[in-house]
Amino acid sequence: MGPDSLAAALTATTVAVAAAVLLSALWDRGAGVRRAAVRAATALLCLLTAGAAAGIWVNRQVDTWTSWSALLGRDPVATTGAAAPAAGHGGGRLVTLTVAGAASGLTLRVPAYLPAAYDRQRTQRFPVVEALHGYPGSPAAWLNRLAAARHLDQEITAGRMAPTVVLFPPQTPSPLLDTECTNLVGGPQAETFLTVDVPAAAEAQLRVRTDRAGWGLIGYSAGGYCATNLALRHPDRYAAAASLSGYADPGITIGDGSEHTLNDDRWRLRHLPPPAVALYLSSGRADRTAHHDAEALRRLARPPLTVTTTYVDGGGHSMSVWEAAEDPAFDWLSGWLGRPVTVT
Amino acid sequence: MSLTGLPLLIAVAVLAVGAAVVTARTWHRRGRGRALTRAAAVLLTEVLALLAVGLAVNRAEGFYPTWGDLLPAGTGRHDTEPARAGRLDRWLASRSPTPTAPVAFPWHPPRGGRWPVTATPTVVVPADYPQHPTRRYPVIAVLADHTTGPGEATAARTVEQDTGPVIVVFTHLRPGAGPTVLTEALPAGLARDLRVTSHSWALIAPADLTGLARDVVRAAPARYPALALVDDAPEPTGLAVPPDLPATETVAVIGASTHHPGRPADRLAVALRWACRQTPVPLDGPAPLIPPPPQAGSPSTGG
């Protein structure tokens, strides 16, 4: 029963109700200091249990903590295990890579989706997509809330997507530290982890393509910004990127001022030669900031940069929008990546 | 009342404060079931307070602009719209509904008579093309010269068996032809006649057409992100990759000095295999974007 489970949420709600009942039942008991202490303790219990119940329900939405040990800071990179569902019957499967980042100094676990063809065609190397989560969040959000494995099975089976390995790397070593996939000055080197260490580990541990034609990015919310920003910054590594409700700038302080320059995608498109990468920008029209930023990037894009935009009427900044958008985004991405190739 | 509007937020906040006041004022009221009444009052106050906080956050961040956005995502069917049929699709299907080998034919593109070619282009369509009428295929464009002619169709057929389905077109451009044939006329003509992708093609050029190939990929790097240069000379000639190609261009030189030189006659097939590996799998069109469920309640998205 993890902190993102329905059982935990229902239990916390029950405890909050019980705390309120306890408060009213014990309010008139005892006398003097003891009565005051009981009243204070039960009132505090009410506040804590109500807050905890609300927190667990919110955590269920964003999947920031998927284990109690992660919540307590003992295993901050726990992302899979019981919380990660297996892919559908006859479809792909999930494995977990341990990425000991020699370049970034970060050691984190990375869930990976292997398509069914991965086990059938053992002489092939497959294209790869790095799927980046939002903030707050964790890779488990892709697997649980967005049911990525089921959607990938469905799209591959339908012939709209090539068999593809999809990696779900965490973009921060601490769930509450927002890196926006950048190298924070004096902090985690998330960009290096995602663009150097994760590819190196995947190429060493899995049968995946090693060239840029075989690598793409996708992300939602903060992960959407990550996808476009990393593709623009590393066109030698990635051929295409899809952003679901991503922004054009990180919205955090990186420490070197680059949030206003090299890590601001609008600034990059205004001041630097555009790279030959393909971007897919999707959002709900009612998600004003994401929609505005996507339109700004579309207007600033010049060849050889290619930008495709798709908008959902209405829609907010929510999982329902991203689940609606993930199928076409994965399909589009696959159309820009090289095919599985036979190992030579 | 909009989910992100100020009226709803104020109303819930006022209710939360009111619930707290009423709870405090009635706390000592005696009567049967006092414990349950108190508990209910406390819970109601807590829920309203948390709801007010949630609405404030939602108003600031715009997570759920409408009531409908609170519902789970819809799960509509993903029926792929068929790709627009190519002008030659019906003819190809009539030739052989279930061909077992790629089909090669001389291609007469629209207004192709104006193209600067020395011979009619040859197109090789993969065997599965008629069987997948909703798929779009990537293309390998070959700048063919006098050395490729005799074995070009055979080489293209071989590559599909080895590497996978792809459309191959052999052009036979006159010396001095400009890049626009390959960046504009050829894509437009193929898109009209066949179901082809609009990007991620590959280009193969012989050594003596390296300059033209460079101009083509510089003008259309998204169309031709992969370039193979074929040197037919039996001995190494020092054919070099042009230095001013786009940084994202993937380039291979296939010749006597490369890792798998093979016989000169085999190098076209080697180049075709390499180029095919750079292209995407032929795919159906992307799934349609299925919008979230119909917005129940307020049609408004702002406050």
XYZ file of C-alpha atoms in Angstrom:
647
model
C 0.000 0.000 0.000
C 2.068 2.871 -1.295
C 1.378 6.536 -0.627
C -0.117 6.852 -4.107
C -2.524 3.942 -3.721
C -6.284 4.103 -3.413
C -6.062 2.051 -0.239
C -3.778 4.633 1.349
C -6.074 7.454 0.312
C -9.165 5.737 1.710
C -7.343 4.810 4.908
C -6.146 8.372 5.407
C -9.669 9.664 4.846
C -11.044 7.193 7.368
C -8.425 8.216 9.911
C -9.281 11.888 9.363
C -12.943 11.150 10.021
C -12.020 9.138 13.097
C -9.887 12.013 14.362
C -12.854 14.372 14.120
C -15.037 11.912 15.983
C -12.308 11.519 18.603
C -12.046 15.267 19.013
C -15.732 15.679 19.685
C -15.917 12.623 21.914
C -12.980 13.597 24.108
C -13.618 17.334 24.214
C -15.463 17.283 27.539
C -13.455 14.520 29.150
C -11.095 15.128 32.050
C -10.369 18.395 33.738
C -7.763 21.110 34.084
C -4.459 20.738 32.291
C -5.237 17.226 31.214
C -8.405 18.335 29.476
C -6.546 21.134 27.707
C -3.839 18.727 26.601
C -6.394 16.256 25.242
C -8.207 19.012 23.394
C -4.993 20.360 21.887
C -3.769 16.903 20.909
C -7.003 15.843 19.251
C -7.362 19.183 17.458
C -3.831 18.835 16.172
C -4.591 15.267 15.149
C -7.573 16.539 13.177
C -5.464 19.042 11.303
C -2.679 16.573 10.591
C -4.936 13.779 9.411
C -6.984 16.115 7.214
C -3.794 17.497 5.704
C -2.363 14.030 5.234
C -5.523 12.767 3.555
C -5.510 15.728 1.179
C -1.824 15.231 0.496
C -2.250 11.558 -0.327
C -5.133 12.307 -2.703
C -2.971 14.928 -4.445
C -0.037 12.509 -4.540
C -2.295 10.008 -6.269
C -2.781 12.561 -9.015
C 0.871 13.419 -9.599
C 2.644 10.259 -8.387
C 5.485 12.143 -6.752
C 6.064 9.548 -4.039
C 5.378 5.930 -4.853
C 6.804 4.346 -1.701
C 6.877 5.234 1.982
C 10.651 4.946 2.001
C 10.821 7.506 -0.810
C 8.510 9.777 1.149
C 10.789 9.487 4.158
C 13.816 10.234 2.006
C 15.394 6.811 2.401
C 14.986 5.775 -1.207
C 14.370 8.939 -3.179
C 14.683 7.211 -6.543
C 12.099 4.509 -5.959
C 9.951 4.642 -9.014
C 8.788 1.157 -9.798
C 8.067 -2.058 -8.022
C 4.533 -2.718 -7.011
C 3.437 0.706 -8.208
C 4.484 0.078 -11.776
C 1.965 -1.997 -13.680
C 3.086 -4.648 -16.061
C 2.270 -3.984 -19.648
C -0.741 -5.624 -21.147
C -0.923 -9.323 -21.918
C 0.975 -10.117 -25.069
C 2.421 -6.645 -25.188
C 5.630 -5.090 -24.055
C 7.184 -5.379 -20.635
C 8.736 -3.092 -18.084
C 12.256 -3.385 -16.749
C 14.314 -1.098 -14.564
C 17.795 0.134 -15.388
C 20.147 1.443 -12.758
C 21.955 4.395 -14.242
C 25.154 5.160 -12.401
C 25.885 8.484 -13.998
C 29.602 8.858 -14.512
C 29.178 12.255 -16.135
C 26.512 13.734 -13.869
C 27.380 12.013 -10.609
C 23.729 11.011 -10.220
C 22.751 7.403 -9.647
C 19.065 6.846 -10.323
C 16.785 4.047 -11.394
C 15.122 4.343 -14.784
C 12.044 2.286 -15.713
C 12.022 1.201 -19.342
C 9.286 -0.123 -21.631
C 10.449 -2.832 -24.007
C 8.075 -3.529 -26.907
C 6.945 -7.075 -27.571
C 9.181 -7.140 -30.644
C 12.199 -6.641 -28.404
C 11.964 -10.249 -27.244
C 10.881 -11.644 -30.609
C 13.541 -9.971 -32.730
C 16.698 -10.518 -30.773
C 19.030 -9.308 -33.485
C 17.526 -5.849 -33.733
C 18.335 -2.519 -32.161
C 15.306 -0.341 -31.482
C 14.665 3.385 -31.580
C 14.408 5.051 -28.183
C 12.222 7.717 -26.626
C 13.009 9.348 -23.289
C 9.689 10.178 -21.572
C 9.972 12.960 -19.003
C 7.515 13.598 -16.190
C 6.158 16.821 -14.759
C 6.904 18.597 -11.521
C 6.003 17.533 -8.931
C 5.980 14.004 -10.205
C 7.969 10.893 -10.914
C 8.327 8.335 -13.695
C 5.517 6.397 -12.039
C 3.081 9.042 -13.269
C 3.774 7.970 -16.868
C 3.260 4.337 -15.924
C 0.298 4.676 -13.563
C -1.648 7.835 -14.325
C -0.944 7.931 -18.062
C -0.863 4.138 -18.545
C 2.010 4.567 -20.960
C 2.690 0.842 -21.423
C -0.900 0.168 -22.439
C -0.950 3.107 -24.832
C 2.378 2.085 -26.378
C 1.180 -1.499 -26.867
C -1.963 -0.188 -28.513
C -0.201 2.189 -30.903
C 2.472 -0.324 -31.906
C -0.094 -3.057 -32.503
C -2.178 -0.674 -34.623
C 0.789 0.089 -36.872
C 0.804 3.763 -35.972
C 4.078 3.485 -34.098
C 7.212 1.441 -34.675
C 8.388 -0.909 -31.929
C 10.251 1.494 -29.673
C 12.046 1.326 -26.344
C 10.729 4.038 -24.035
C 12.769 5.156 -21.041
C 11.171 6.941 -18.083
C 14.059 8.652 -16.308
C 13.593 10.733 -13.165
C 14.830 14.256 -13.716
C 15.687 14.994 -10.118
C 17.246 13.060 -7.262
C 14.829 14.667 -4.814
C 11.083 14.711 -5.514
C 10.650 18.283 -4.305
C 13.701 19.701 -6.110
C 12.627 21.097 -9.472
C 15.546 20.874 -11.918
C 13.595 21.372 -15.163
C 16.201 19.004 -16.642
C 18.935 21.616 -16.368
C 22.353 21.523 -14.762
C 21.669 23.520 -11.616
C 24.630 25.544 -10.432
C 25.703 23.891 -7.202
C 22.961 21.282 -7.634
C 22.051 18.151 -9.566
C 23.345 17.947 -13.135
C 20.065 16.730 -14.549
C 20.748 17.748 -18.149
C 23.980 15.774 -18.192
C 22.252 12.817 -16.579
C 19.485 12.786 -19.188
C 21.558 13.497 -22.287
C 24.769 11.623 -21.497
C 24.346 9.107 -18.702
C 20.916 7.742 -19.585
C 21.800 7.196 -23.272
C 25.091 5.573 -22.296
C 23.386 3.222 -19.855
C 20.614 2.361 -22.296
C 23.085 1.651 -25.072
C 25.117 -0.547 -22.733
C 22.229 -2.472 -21.191
C 19.637 -2.633 -23.969
C 19.530 -3.288 -27.705
C 18.833 0.264 -28.792
C 20.002 2.455 -31.635
C 22.980 4.574 -30.812
C 22.635 7.286 -33.456
C 20.603 10.500 -33.273
C 18.158 9.214 -35.888
C 17.008 6.679 -33.311
C 16.537 8.978 -30.298
C 13.613 11.216 -29.372
C 12.063 12.931 -26.357
C 8.563 13.365 -24.989
C 7.305 15.007 -21.818
C 4.317 16.601 -20.145
C 4.224 19.870 -18.195
C 7.749 20.464 -16.883
C 8.774 17.390 -18.845
C 7.372 19.044 -21.975
C 9.667 21.991 -21.480
C 12.478 19.504 -20.843
C 11.768 17.710 -24.125
C 11.844 20.809 -26.317
C 14.730 22.416 -24.478
C 16.925 19.312 -24.567
C 16.173 18.747 -28.254
C 17.085 22.336 -29.100
C 20.239 22.137 -26.982
C 21.320 18.672 -28.162
C 20.296 18.258 -31.796
C 23.238 15.906 -32.238
C 21.608 13.516 -29.739
C 17.885 13.773 -30.559
C 16.045 13.945 -33.862
C 12.635 14.973 -32.515
C 10.745 15.939 -29.370
C 7.085 16.086 -28.337
C 5.862 18.438 -25.634
C 2.490 18.037 -23.939
C 1.572 21.301 -22.220
C 5.197 22.324 -21.900
C 6.432 25.851 -21.405
C 9.076 27.854 -23.225
C 11.221 28.597 -20.182
C 12.081 26.708 -17.011
C 10.497 29.074 -14.503
C 13.216 28.350 -11.957
C 16.528 29.915 -11.062
C 19.337 27.831 -12.516
C 22.116 29.828 -10.937
C 23.919 31.184 -13.978
C 21.133 33.286 -15.430
C 20.641 30.862 -18.312
C 16.925 30.604 -17.526
C 16.720 33.917 -19.389
C 19.041 32.953 -22.248
C 20.310 29.528 -23.261
C 17.588 27.675 -21.350
C 14.813 29.945 -22.594
C 13.573 28.419 -25.846
C 12.187 31.707 -27.125
C 15.568 33.348 -26.577
C 17.305 30.469 -28.363
C 15.062 30.748 -31.402
C 15.531 34.502 -31.531
C 19.315 34.549 -31.094
C 20.758 31.225 -32.254
C 20.652 29.361 -35.569
C 17.762 26.897 -35.420
C 18.791 23.242 -35.404
C 17.369 20.628 -37.768
C 15.112 18.944 -35.249
C 11.370 18.386 -35.253
C 9.123 19.566 -32.421
C 5.531 18.600 -31.647
C 3.771 21.021 -29.316
C 0.404 20.072 -27.867
C -1.768 21.591 -25.145
C -5.304 22.438 -24.185
C -6.396 25.802 -25.525
C -7.585 26.675 -22.034
C -4.122 26.005 -20.621
C -3.219 29.602 -21.266
C 0.497 29.638 -20.487
C 1.310 26.401 -22.302
C -0.838 27.381 -25.284
C 0.685 30.850 -25.420
C 4.222 29.468 -25.231
C 3.553 26.854 -27.915
C 2.238 29.557 -30.235
C 5.262 31.715 -29.482
C 7.633 28.884 -30.384
C 5.678 28.132 -33.541
C 5.910 31.748 -34.657
C 9.643 31.929 -33.914
C 10.538 28.659 -35.632
C 12.477 28.899 -38.873
C 13.792 26.139 -41.137
C 15.401 23.729 -40.664
C 13.542 23.554 -37.342
C 10.144 21.949 -37.878
C 7.260 22.671 -35.499
C 3.912 20.882 -35.476
C 1.190 22.136 -33.122
C -1.954 20.351 -31.995
C -4.411 21.749 -29.487
C -7.263 20.261 -27.517
C -10.317 22.483 -27.306
C -10.722 23.438 -23.669
C -8.585 21.179 -21.554
C -6.476 22.239 -18.637
C -3.079 21.389 -17.262
C -4.098 17.925 -16.219
C -3.539 14.223 -16.676
C -6.732 13.851 -18.698
C -5.358 16.197 -21.360
C -2.024 14.413 -21.441
C -3.597 10.987 -21.651
C -5.702 12.214 -24.554
C -2.609 13.617 -26.258
C -0.061 10.882 -25.650
C -1.148 8.530 -28.444
C -0.865 11.039 -31.301
C 2.317 12.432 -29.776
C 4.004 9.021 -29.584
C 2.811 8.258 -33.137
C 4.145 11.539 -34.468
C 7.465 10.989 -32.704
C 7.838 7.517 -34.152
C 7.392 8.916 -37.636
C 10.502 11.041 -37.143
C 12.737 8.290 -35.743
C 14.735 5.711 -37.613
C 13.416 2.178 -37.778
C 14.611 -0.840 -35.760
C 17.803 -2.101 -37.362
C 19.496 -5.449 -37.432
C 22.587 -5.654 -35.273
C 25.630 -6.062 -37.455
C -20.089 28.975 -12.030
C -16.602 28.481 -13.413
C -14.206 26.142 -11.662
C -11.453 28.735 -11.909
C -13.651 31.751 -11.301
C -13.445 34.076 -8.344
C -17.149 33.709 -7.423
C -16.808 30.007 -6.683
C -13.607 30.539 -4.735
C -15.131 33.311 -2.644
C -18.290 31.323 -2.057
C -16.396 28.265 -0.822
C -14.080 30.383 1.330
C -17.053 32.166 2.901
C -18.726 28.814 3.504
C -15.557 27.508 5.145
C -15.362 30.482 7.462
C -19.070 30.262 8.139
C -18.803 26.574 8.945
C -15.978 27.299 11.356
C -17.997 30.029 13.085
C -21.102 27.910 13.335
C -19.059 25.000 14.638
C -17.546 27.177 17.352
C -20.844 28.790 18.306
C -22.736 25.494 18.535
C -19.911 23.535 20.073
C -21.296 23.661 23.619
C -24.918 23.242 22.665
C -26.285 20.290 24.527
C -28.497 17.629 23.105
C -28.603 14.079 21.877
C -25.978 13.150 19.339
C -23.787 16.074 20.251
C -20.625 14.088 19.585
C -21.714 13.225 16.067
C -22.862 16.771 15.346
C -19.517 18.120 16.466
C -17.617 15.592 14.369
C -19.704 16.387 11.316
C -19.180 20.104 11.834
C -15.424 19.676 12.150
C -15.271 17.525 9.028
C -17.428 19.941 7.068
C -15.163 22.812 8.062
C -12.056 20.836 7.103
C -13.453 19.819 3.745
C -14.539 23.353 2.894
C -11.184 24.800 3.953
C -9.273 22.258 1.867
C -11.622 22.850 -1.023
C -10.977 26.581 -0.845
C -7.218 25.985 -0.887
C -7.598 23.611 -3.824
C -9.705 26.087 -5.766
C -7.175 28.846 -5.129
C -4.348 26.664 -6.416
C -6.412 25.572 -9.392
C -7.281 29.177 -10.177
C -3.610 30.130 -10.097
C -2.311 27.177 -12.081
C -5.259 26.383 -14.349
C -5.050 22.645 -13.812
C -8.776 22.047 -14.336
C -10.412 24.983 -16.126
C -13.844 23.381 -16.405
C -15.971 20.923 -14.482
C -15.641 18.447 -17.310
C -11.896 18.376 -16.875
C -12.386 16.728 -13.490
C -13.774 13.617 -15.132
C -11.503 10.819 -16.366
C -10.252 11.075 -19.925
C -12.547 9.763 -22.604
C -11.587 6.546 -24.299
C -12.807 6.917 -27.809
C -11.901 4.643 -30.659
C -8.731 5.356 -32.514
C -9.817 4.818 -36.073
C -7.036 5.980 -38.303
C -8.131 8.133 -41.155
C -6.851 6.552 -44.339
C -3.889 8.296 -45.860
C -4.764 10.157 -49.027
C -4.389 7.612 -51.796
C -1.642 8.119 -54.305
C -2.564 8.597 -57.948
C -0.832 5.306 -58.766
C -2.257 3.277 -55.856
C -5.081 1.741 -57.862
C -2.782 0.922 -60.749
C -0.277 -0.721 -58.425
C -3.004 -2.768 -56.762
C -4.351 -3.880 -60.113
C -0.924 -5.026 -61.278
C -0.741 -7.537 -58.480
C -2.978 -7.263 -55.426
C -0.569 -9.244 -53.260
C 2.873 -8.914 -54.804
C 5.626 -10.935 -53.236
C 8.447 -8.747 -54.477
C 8.984 -5.015 -54.846
C 7.553 -3.498 -57.990
C 9.833 -1.428 -60.215
C 8.456 0.812 -62.940
C 9.457 3.835 -64.979
C 7.870 6.855 -63.361
C 6.428 9.733 -65.321
C 5.832 12.453 -62.764
C 3.509 15.385 -63.344
C 5.299 17.911 -65.552
C 8.245 15.530 -65.480
C 9.002 16.415 -69.043
C 10.517 19.642 -67.778
C 12.850 17.872 -65.394
C 16.568 18.023 -66.251
C 16.952 14.270 -66.611
C 18.718 12.049 -69.081
C 16.366 9.120 -68.534
C 12.978 8.442 -67.022
C 13.210 8.004 -63.243
C 12.731 4.498 -61.921
C 10.588 3.935 -58.840
C 10.704 0.768 -56.782
C 7.696 0.283 -54.499
C 7.887 -2.257 -51.675
C 5.928 -5.457 -51.919
C 3.593 -4.635 -49.049
C 2.560 -1.242 -50.437
C -0.827 -2.334 -51.867
C -1.631 -4.294 -48.713
C -1.342 -1.289 -46.399
C -3.420 1.457 -48.001
C -3.262 3.659 -44.887
C 0.498 3.729 -44.510
C 2.940 6.347 -45.680
C 6.370 5.260 -46.836
C 9.742 6.964 -46.524
C 11.787 7.450 -49.657
C 15.380 6.911 -50.681
C 16.290 9.215 -53.534
C 19.229 8.010 -55.566
C 21.181 10.385 -57.744
C 21.824 7.718 -60.320
C 24.623 7.929 -62.815
C 25.836 5.745 -65.628
C 27.194 3.145 -63.230
C 23.963 2.502 -61.390
C 21.664 1.903 -64.328
C 21.794 -1.818 -64.953
C 21.466 -3.053 -61.406
C 19.473 -0.320 -59.752
C 16.116 -2.068 -59.549
C 17.727 -5.305 -58.473
C 19.638 -3.535 -55.728
C 16.478 -1.829 -54.519
C 14.619 -5.128 -54.396
C 17.429 -6.678 -52.399
C 17.513 -3.904 -49.833
C 13.858 -4.352 -48.990
C 14.354 -8.022 -48.290
C 17.368 -7.249 -46.091
C 16.350 -4.092 -44.328
C 12.658 -3.329 -44.687
C 10.062 -1.591 -46.798
C 10.951 1.735 -48.378
C 10.258 3.456 -51.675
C 13.338 3.977 -53.828
C 13.478 6.440 -56.683
C 16.384 6.575 -59.110
C 16.781 9.922 -60.801
C 19.061 10.447 -63.739
C 19.818 14.141 -63.633
C 21.671 16.011 -66.328
C 25.021 17.484 -65.369
C 24.501 20.936 -63.916
C 21.001 20.228 -62.609
C 20.084 22.292 -59.574
C 18.928 21.016 -56.179
C 15.311 22.116 -56.582
C 14.446 18.994 -58.531
C 15.158 16.999 -55.388
C 13.934 19.503 -52.820
C 10.709 20.546 -54.543
C 9.724 18.793 -57.774
C 10.512 15.230 -56.732
C 8.751 15.430 -53.313
C 5.727 17.095 -54.857
C 5.503 14.550 -57.632
C 5.926 11.549 -55.373
C 3.434 12.913 -52.840
C 0.870 13.147 -55.622
C 1.472 9.684 -57.054
C 2.303 7.608 -53.969
C 1.743 7.603 -50.199
C 5.053 8.998 -49.010
C 6.156 10.719 -45.816
C 6.885 14.429 -45.916
C 10.239 14.138 -44.154
C 13.007 11.792 -43.045
C 14.030 10.609 -46.509
C 17.548 9.593 -47.417
C 19.724 10.611 -50.333
C 22.343 8.564 -52.138
C 24.809 10.240 -54.464
C 27.788 9.049 -56.450
C 31.142 10.705 -55.789
C 30.947 12.976 -58.809
C 27.620 14.420 -57.634
C 28.808 15.224 -54.106
C 28.397 18.943 -54.734
C 24.781 18.588 -55.811
C 24.060 16.290 -52.866
C 25.541 18.867 -50.509
C 23.317 21.579 -51.963
C 20.261 19.353 -51.617
C 20.750 18.468 -47.950
C 21.698 22.036 -47.107
C 18.466 23.259 -48.675
C 16.250 20.562 -47.166
C 17.864 19.027 -44.061
C 14.542 17.848 -42.607
C 13.652 16.129 -45.875
C 17.087 14.529 -46.271
C 18.647 14.038 -42.806
C 20.734 11.122 -44.124
C 23.214 11.166 -47.007
C 25.260 8.311 -48.434
C 28.114 9.091 -50.789
C 29.133 6.194 -53.014
C 32.621 5.995 -54.444
C 32.779 3.373 -57.169
C 36.533 3.580 -57.639
C 38.335 0.287 -56.945
C 41.045 2.115 -55.022
C 40.641 4.717 -52.287
C 40.180 8.163 -53.800
C 39.997 10.249 -50.682
C 36.310 11.092 -51.146
C 35.557 13.337 -48.206
C 32.370 14.456 -46.523
C 31.662 18.073 -47.489
C 32.579 20.234 -44.499
C 29.614 22.558 -44.687
C 26.773 20.097 -44.210
C 24.198 20.732 -41.459
C 25.499 19.569 -38.084
C 22.579 17.191 -37.738
C 23.184 15.439 -41.069
C 24.032 11.750 -40.820
C 26.548 10.906 -43.522
C 28.142 7.691 -44.721
C 30.865 7.295 -47.331
C 30.805 3.938 -49.053
C 33.981 3.288 -50.990
C 37.243 1.404 -51.110
C 38.573 3.139 -48.008
C 35.549 2.533 -45.772
C 35.033 -0.328 -43.387
C 32.924 -2.476 -45.694
C 34.152 -1.560 -49.128
C 32.942 -4.639 -50.958
C 33.141 -4.764 -54.715
C 32.379 -1.518 -56.503
C 29.341 -3.138 -58.048
C 27.935 -3.929 -54.605
C 28.327 -0.490 -53.135
C 24.955 0.776 -54.303
C 23.288 -2.054 -52.403
C 25.392 -1.265 -49.342
C 24.384 2.386 -49.586
C 20.720 1.464 -49.986
C 20.817 -0.739 -46.900
C 22.488 2.011 -44.891
C 20.039 4.631 -46.114
C 17.027 2.450 -45.383
C 18.194 2.052 -41.778
C 18.110 5.833 -41.375
C 14.452 6.118 -42.388
C 11.340 5.500 -40.293
C 9.137 2.446 -40.490
C 6.164 2.956 -42.832
C 3.345 3.855 -40.454
C -0.341 4.599 -40.425
C -1.221 8.198 -39.710
C -1.104 9.285 -36.065
C -4.059 8.532 -33.857
C -6.532 11.405 -33.751
C -6.336 13.673 -30.762
C -9.247 12.541 -28.654
C -10.389 15.484 -26.591
C -11.153 15.120 -22.914
C -14.783 14.358 -22.106
C -17.486 16.868 -23.004
C -17.429 19.751 -20.629
C -20.323 19.290 -18.291
C -21.711 22.278 -16.483
C -20.049 25.557 -17.119
C -18.815 26.290 -20.622
C -16.641 29.019 -19.209
C -12.914 28.501 -18.860
C -11.986 31.569 -16.922
C -12.950 33.453 -13.886
